[in-house]
């Protein structure tokens, strides 16, 4: 029998605010333990939380960017559980009135992953387990999070991977989070069940908690799918439980007695007043939303005429798209800047974080200057390419690297002269060409380019050389 | 009504140890407390009152950093601390 995977996601995204959700401590990552703390975020009695305006704004942004409806009235609730990472013994979260509901993210196969809700809440502290005791650092306690909950709409691991990548990209674009999975600013819980293909009824699900890498998510899902299918095939039952994924052994294992939802005893936090979101505010945030990655990519393809692969590469990171737009501003052909960036500048960025930051030695303005020189006919493509390499090496501007004498291309006589020399100096290439090896002409064009220091028009030189060979 | 099982469940969730001899009394007391709380249900228009504490809404603060407290102060009332951290009994089994 064939089995279908059914999965849903709960994703925690740390918001890029300056301060925590209910106090004015910094949210900066790292720092010596317990140095980003105050009586509010370590939950001392008598303290009162006060909601950060930015958190509400960012959550609304995230909601709008994922096609959600924004609630007019929202409120905060207490989720009670007892664990040392939570100094108050409850987490302030949202239960029945989340800020955003009923959105979706569309995948490349056309399927829509429905978003059930997005709510705001506070992060917990960090625990370090040692032999005999546990150390608690509350620097992360109270850092604002949004939790994005989907319906069980995933049918394959590939869909899940695409969703996480898309979500990450959207959140980065709209500037609400850096979504660095290794640093824990984006973490996923995945619930998984399997059912016979064609069946409508959902199987018993398990939940894999707290994964912080797309690779692990994919591996964990594959493992868990296999495990559940094996259980069913051998006549056993899947037990509803919370699992932890171990990336070393590539297996999932049960987490000790996590209290189930009813036991959180949610109730309204009496310390925090109602959140009212006027419709004008929603409209204003919508207006201010930047162009989203999907829209940008489509515009690059439809309006700028870029190939889809190029448009994807350029829109995958917000900073790269910004760089591209600056570099191509006022140039004749949008493809020129795209080619330079993808063909040459990309070589200087390797890691994900380098791509994300896109701090390259050639500024967008300097690339733009180079393209304008090329467009105006002052330099040829070959010279532009070699100049760009030098710019990458030195960080200098094109105008500093190209001699005045190199600009303006070649006059006809100089070109003809160089072509003549190329033919005379390469008898083997000539005979190869005449013998049917058309590619042999390239060697002679190379000679012209080299001796003109890239100023010659390669296509024109090739034509002239062929004419010369044929006419002798 | 409240059952003994429920009392035991609540006790476990609240990390309280409850002796055999206490259960009956606690179940009775809790039953009374809850039936007292039910009188609130009789009050009218609960929802709208509850949705607006003192008719306040949108009490928000600007996102501006204020220096945190000295760590020494933060840890001062901790039962135990080490390496700049609060220290608790090992919770991993
Ligand atoms: Zn604080």
PDB file of N, CA, C and O in Angstrom, chain A residues 157-201:
ATOM      1  N   UNK A 157       7.994  16.275   1.611  1.00  0.00           N
ATOM      2  CA  UNK A 157       9.119  16.933   2.264  1.00  0.00           C
ATOM      3  C   UNK A 157       9.579  18.133   1.432  1.00  0.00           C
ATOM      4  O   UNK A 157       9.927  19.180   1.971  1.00  0.00           O
ATOM      5  N   UNK A 158       9.517  18.005   0.109  1.00  0.00           N
ATOM      6  CA  UNK A 158       9.916  19.121  -0.746  1.00  0.00           C
ATOM      7  C   UNK A 158       9.031  20.343  -0.530  1.00  0.00           C
ATOM      8  O   UNK A 158       9.513  21.470  -0.520  1.00  0.00           O
ATOM      9  N   UNK A 159       7.741  20.109  -0.353  1.00  0.00           N
ATOM     10  CA  UNK A 159       6.844  21.234  -0.079  1.00  0.00           C
ATOM     11  C   UNK A 159       7.235  21.909   1.228  1.00  0.00           C
ATOM     12  O   UNK A 159       7.228  23.137   1.330  1.00  0.00           O
ATOM     13  N   UNK A 160       7.593  21.093   2.208  1.00  0.00           N
ATOM     14  CA  UNK A 160       7.972  21.645   3.510  1.00  0.00           C
ATOM     15  C   UNK A 160       9.233  22.490   3.378  1.00  0.00           C
ATOM     16  O   UNK A 160       9.319  23.601   3.911  1.00  0.00           O
ATOM     17  N   UNK A 161      10.204  21.973   2.626  1.00  0.00           N
ATOM     18  CA  UNK A 161      11.450  22.724   2.441  1.00  0.00           C
ATOM     19  C   UNK A 161      11.187  24.059   1.741  1.00  0.00           C
ATOM     20  O   UNK A 161      11.687  25.101   2.159  1.00  0.00           O
ATOM     21  N   UNK A 162      10.381  23.998   0.699  1.00  0.00           N
ATOM     22  CA  UNK A 162      10.091  25.228  -0.043  1.00  0.00           C
ATOM     23  C   UNK A 162       9.372  26.244   0.847  1.00  0.00           C
ATOM     24  O   UNK A 162       9.669  27.437   0.813  1.00  0.00           O
ATOM     25  N   UNK A 163       8.447  25.738   1.653  1.00  0.00           N
ATOM     26  CA  UNK A 163       7.713  26.629   2.558  1.00  0.00           C
ATOM     27  C   UNK A 163       8.669  27.344   3.522  1.00  0.00           C
ATOM     28  O   UNK A 163       8.597  28.559   3.687  1.00  0.00           O
ATOM     29  N   UNK A 164       9.553  26.583   4.143  1.00  0.00           N
ATOM     30  CA  UNK A 164      10.458  27.195   5.120  1.00  0.00           C
ATOM     31  C   UNK A 164      11.348  28.236   4.430  1.00  0.00           C
ATOM     32  O   UNK A 164      11.533  29.343   4.937  1.00  0.00           O
ATOM     33  N   UNK A 165      11.859  27.894   3.247  1.00  0.00           N
ATOM     34  CA  UNK A 165      12.690  28.849   2.515  1.00  0.00           C
ATOM     35  C   UNK A 165      11.917  30.109   2.163  1.00  0.00           C
ATOM     36  O   UNK A 165      12.400  31.226   2.306  1.00  0.00           O
ATOM     37  N   UNK A 166      10.677  29.912   1.697  1.00  0.00           N
ATOM     38  CA  UNK A 166       9.844  31.051   1.308  1.00  0.00           C
ATOM     39  C   UNK A 166       9.538  31.943   2.499  1.00  0.00           C
ATOM     40  O   UNK A 166       9.631  33.169   2.419  1.00  0.00           O
ATOM     41  N   UNK A 167       9.172  31.292   3.601  1.00  0.00           N
ATOM     42  CA  UNK A 167       8.814  32.035   4.807  1.00  0.00           C
ATOM     43  C   UNK A 167      10.015  32.861   5.276  1.00  0.00           C
ATOM     44  O   UNK A 167       9.896  34.042   5.598  1.00  0.00           O
ATOM     45  N   UNK A 168      11.170  32.229   5.266  1.00  0.00           N
ATOM     46  CA  UNK A 168      12.410  32.873   5.676  1.00  0.00           C
ATOM     47  C   UNK A 168      12.664  34.113   4.806  1.00  0.00           C
ATOM     48  O   UNK A 168      12.958  35.197   5.295  1.00  0.00           O
ATOM     49  N   UNK A 169      12.516  33.922   3.513  1.00  0.00           N
ATOM     50  CA  UNK A 169      12.750  35.000   2.554  1.00  0.00           C
ATOM     51  C   UNK A 169      11.773  36.156   2.770  1.00  0.00           C
ATOM     52  O   UNK A 169      12.167  37.321   2.814  1.00  0.00           O
ATOM     53  N   UNK A 170      10.502  35.817   2.949  1.00  0.00           N
ATOM     54  CA  UNK A 170       9.486  36.862   3.139  1.00  0.00           C
ATOM     55  C   UNK A 170       9.782  37.655   4.408  1.00  0.00           C
ATOM     56  O   UNK A 170       9.789  38.885   4.401  1.00  0.00           O
ATOM     57  N   UNK A 171      10.066  36.950   5.496  1.00  0.00           N
ATOM     58  CA  UNK A 171      10.303  37.631   6.771  1.00  0.00           C
ATOM     59  C   UNK A 171      11.529  38.547   6.687  1.00  0.00           C
ATOM     60  O   UNK A 171      11.553  39.617   7.264  1.00  0.00           O
ATOM     61  N   UNK A 172      12.553  38.087   5.950  1.00  0.00           N
ATOM     62  CA  UNK A 172      13.738  38.928   5.783  1.00  0.00           C
ATOM     63  C   UNK A 172      13.425  40.142   4.932  1.00  0.00           C
ATOM     64  O   UNK A 172      13.850  41.252   5.241  1.00  0.00           O
ATOM     65  N   UNK A 173      12.688  39.936   3.865  1.00  0.00           N
ATOM     66  CA  UNK A 173      12.342  41.042   2.973  1.00  0.00           C
ATOM     67  C   UNK A 173      11.582  42.143   3.697  1.00  0.00           C
ATOM     68  O   UNK A 173      11.855  43.316   3.490  1.00  0.00           O
ATOM     69  N   UNK A 174      10.601  41.742   4.491  1.00  0.00           N
ATOM     70  CA  UNK A 174       9.786  42.757   5.153  1.00  0.00           C
ATOM     71  C   UNK A 174      10.473  43.275   6.414  1.00  0.00           C
ATOM     72  O   UNK A 174       9.937  44.106   7.124  1.00  0.00           O
ATOM     73  N   UNK A 175      11.675  42.756   6.670  1.00  0.00           N
ATOM     74  CA  UNK A 175      12.511  43.317   7.730  1.00  0.00           C
ATOM     75  C   UNK A 175      12.053  43.011   9.143  1.00  0.00           C
ATOM     76  O   UNK A 175      12.413  43.721  10.071  1.00  0.00           O
ATOM     77  N   UNK A 176      11.255  41.960   9.342  1.00  0.00           N
ATOM     78  CA  UNK A 176      10.811  41.693  10.707  1.00  0.00           C
ATOM     79  C   UNK A 176      11.724  40.717  11.447  1.00  0.00           C
ATOM     80  O   UNK A 176      11.673  40.606  12.658  1.00  0.00           O
ATOM     81  N   UNK A 177      12.589  40.000  10.701  1.00  0.00           N
ATOM     82  CA  UNK A 177      13.488  39.056  11.356  1.00  0.00           C
ATOM     83  C   UNK A 177      14.649  38.727  10.434  1.00  0.00           C
ATOM     84  O   UNK A 177      14.519  38.787   9.214  1.00  0.00           O
ATOM     85  N   UNK A 178      15.800  38.367  11.032  1.00  0.00           N
ATOM     86  CA  UNK A 178      16.893  37.918  10.178  1.00  0.00           C
ATOM     87  C   UNK A 178      16.767  36.413   9.908  1.00  0.00           C
ATOM     88  O   UNK A 178      17.463  35.880   9.059  1.00  0.00           O
ATOM     89  N   UNK A 179      15.875  35.744  10.630  1.00  0.00           N
ATOM     90  CA  UNK A 179      15.599  34.317  10.413  1.00  0.00           C
ATOM     91  C   UNK A 179      16.859  33.481  10.323  1.00  0.00           C
ATOM     92  O   UNK A 179      16.995  32.645   9.426  1.00  0.00           O
ATOM     93  N   UNK A 180      17.805  33.687  11.215  1.00  0.00           N
ATOM     94  CA  UNK A 180      19.017  32.864  11.203  1.00  0.00           C
ATOM     95  C   UNK A 180      18.750  31.582  11.975  1.00  0.00           C
ATOM     96  O   UNK A 180      18.669  31.591  13.197  1.00  0.00           O
ATOM     97  N   UNK A 181      18.615  30.510  11.231  1.00  0.00           N
ATOM     98  CA  UNK A 181      18.215  29.266  11.878  1.00  0.00           C
ATOM     99  C   UNK A 181      19.267  28.758  12.863  1.00  0.00           C
ATOM    100  O   UNK A 181      18.912  28.265  13.929  1.00  0.00           O
ATOM    101  N   UNK A 182      20.553  28.905  12.513  1.00  0.00           N
ATOM    102  CA  UNK A 182      21.582  28.388  13.441  1.00  0.00           C
ATOM    103  C   UNK A 182      21.583  29.145  14.761  1.00  0.00           C
ATOM    104  O   UNK A 182      21.875  28.588  15.800  1.00  0.00           O
ATOM    105  N   UNK A 183      21.276  30.440  14.693  1.00  0.00           N
ATOM    106  CA  UNK A 183      21.248  31.228  15.926  1.00  0.00           C
ATOM    107  C   UNK A 183      19.916  31.092  16.650  1.00  0.00           C
ATOM    108  O   UNK A 183      19.698  31.733  17.675  1.00  0.00           O
ATOM    109  N   UNK A 184      19.020  30.322  16.079  1.00  0.00           N
ATOM    110  CA  UNK A 184      17.743  30.072  16.739  1.00  0.00           C
ATOM    111  C   UNK A 184      16.705  31.152  16.520  1.00  0.00           C
ATOM    112  O   UNK A 184      15.667  31.150  17.170  1.00  0.00           O
ATOM    113  N   UNK A 185      16.957  32.090  15.596  1.00  0.00           N
ATOM    114  CA  UNK A 185      15.940  33.132  15.413  1.00  0.00           C
ATOM    115  C   UNK A 185      14.824  32.664  14.490  1.00  0.00           C
ATOM    116  O   UNK A 185      13.893  33.393  14.212  1.00  0.00           O
ATOM    117  N   UNK A 186      14.924  31.421  14.015  1.00  0.00           N
ATOM    118  CA  UNK A 186      13.789  30.779  13.343  1.00  0.00           C
ATOM    119  C   UNK A 186      13.844  29.294  13.698  1.00  0.00           C
ATOM    120  O   UNK A 186      14.869  28.655  13.506  1.00  0.00           O
ATOM    121  N   UNK A 187      12.764  28.777  14.273  1.00  0.00           N
ATOM    122  CA  UNK A 187      12.750  27.381  14.711  1.00  0.00           C
ATOM    123  C   UNK A 187      11.414  26.755  14.314  1.00  0.00           C
ATOM    124  O   UNK A 187      10.379  27.409  14.398  1.00  0.00           O
ATOM    125  N   UNK A 188      11.473  25.525  13.912  1.00  0.00           N
ATOM    126  CA  UNK A 188      10.247  24.881  13.440  1.00  0.00           C
ATOM    127  C   UNK A 188       9.858  23.658  14.256  1.00  0.00           C
ATOM    128  O   UNK A 188      10.701  22.848  14.615  1.00  0.00           O
ATOM    129  N   UNK A 189       8.549  23.544  14.514  1.00  0.00           N
ATOM    130  CA  UNK A 189       7.966  22.314  15.032  1.00  0.00           C
ATOM    131  C   UNK A 189       7.144  21.747  13.882  1.00  0.00           C
ATOM    132  O   UNK A 189       6.411  22.487  13.234  1.00  0.00           O
ATOM    133  N   UNK A 190       7.280  20.457  13.647  1.00  0.00           N
ATOM    134  CA  UNK A 190       6.526  19.860  12.548  1.00  0.00           C
ATOM    135  C   UNK A 190       5.651  18.742  13.085  1.00  0.00           C
ATOM    136  O   UNK A 190       6.141  17.876  13.809  1.00  0.00           O
ATOM    137  N   UNK A 191       4.361  18.769  12.760  1.00  0.00           N
ATOM    138  CA  UNK A 191       3.539  17.617  13.122  1.00  0.00           C
ATOM    139  C   UNK A 191       3.282  16.785  11.875  1.00  0.00           C
ATOM    140  O   UNK A 191       3.039  17.297  10.799  1.00  0.00           O
ATOM    141  N   UNK A 192       3.407  15.484  12.078  1.00  0.00           N
ATOM    142  CA  UNK A 192       3.389  14.563  10.947  1.00  0.00           C
ATOM    143  C   UNK A 192       2.453  13.402  11.200  1.00  0.00           C
ATOM    144  O   UNK A 192       2.424  12.842  12.299  1.00  0.00           O
ATOM    145  N   UNK A 193       1.700  13.033  10.172  1.00  0.00           N
ATOM    146  CA  UNK A 193       0.972  11.772  10.228  1.00  0.00           C
ATOM    147  C   UNK A 193       1.023  11.166   8.834  1.00  0.00           C
ATOM    148  O   UNK A 193       1.418  11.836   7.887  1.00  0.00           O
ATOM    149  N   UNK A 194       0.672   9.902   8.735  1.00  0.00           N
ATOM    150  CA  UNK A 194       0.594   9.282   7.415  1.00  0.00           C
ATOM    151  C   UNK A 194      -0.788   8.651   7.278  1.00  0.00           C
ATOM    152  O   UNK A 194      -1.467   8.380   8.272  1.00  0.00           O
ATOM    153  N   UNK A 195      -1.202   8.476   6.041  1.00  0.00           N
ATOM    154  CA  UNK A 195      -2.487   7.800   5.785  1.00  0.00           C
ATOM    155  C   UNK A 195      -2.408   7.121   4.425  1.00  0.00           C
ATOM    156  O   UNK A 195      -1.643   7.547   3.559  1.00  0.00           O
ATOM    157  N   UNK A 196      -3.211   6.063   4.250  1.00  0.00           N
ATOM    158  CA  UNK A 196      -3.196   5.387   2.954  1.00  0.00           C
ATOM    159  C   UNK A 196      -3.557   6.392   1.869  1.00  0.00           C
ATOM    160  O   UNK A 196      -4.452   7.220   2.072  1.00  0.00           O
ATOM    161  N   UNK A 197      -2.863   6.330   0.760  1.00  0.00           N
ATOM    162  CA  UNK A 197      -3.119   7.278  -0.328  1.00  0.00           C
ATOM    163  C   UNK A 197      -4.591   7.209  -0.724  1.00  0.00           C
ATOM    164  O   UNK A 197      -5.148   6.128  -0.871  1.00  0.00           O
ATOM    165  N   UNK A 198      -5.203   8.372  -0.897  1.00  0.00           N
ATOM    166  CA  UNK A 198      -6.613   8.398  -1.281  1.00  0.00           C
ATOM    167  C   UNK A 198      -7.546   8.510  -0.093  1.00  0.00           C
ATOM    168  O   UNK A 198      -8.699   8.881  -0.236  1.00  0.00           O
ATOM    169  N   UNK A 199      -7.027   8.232   1.095  1.00  0.00           N
ATOM    170  CA  UNK A 199      -7.868   8.322   2.284  1.00  0.00           C
ATOM    171  C   UNK A 199      -8.044   9.785   2.689  1.00  0.00           C
ATOM    172  O   UNK A 199      -7.149  10.604   2.521  1.00  0.00           O
ATOM    173  N   UNK A 200      -9.218  10.097   3.236  1.00  0.00           N
ATOM    174  CA  UNK A 200      -9.491  11.472   3.658  1.00  0.00           C
ATOM    175  C   UNK A 200      -9.187  11.657   5.140  1.00  0.00           C
ATOM    176  O   UNK A 200      -8.926  12.758   5.598  1.00  0.00           O
ATOM    177  N   UNK A 201      -9.280  10.562   5.867  1.00  0.00           N
ATOM    178  CA  UNK A 201      -9.148  10.624   7.321  1.00  0.00           C
ATOM    179  C   UNK A 201      -7.682  10.843   7.718  1.00  0.00           C
ATOM    180  O   UNK A 201      -6.779  10.223   7.164  1.00  0.00           O
TER     181      UNK A 201
END
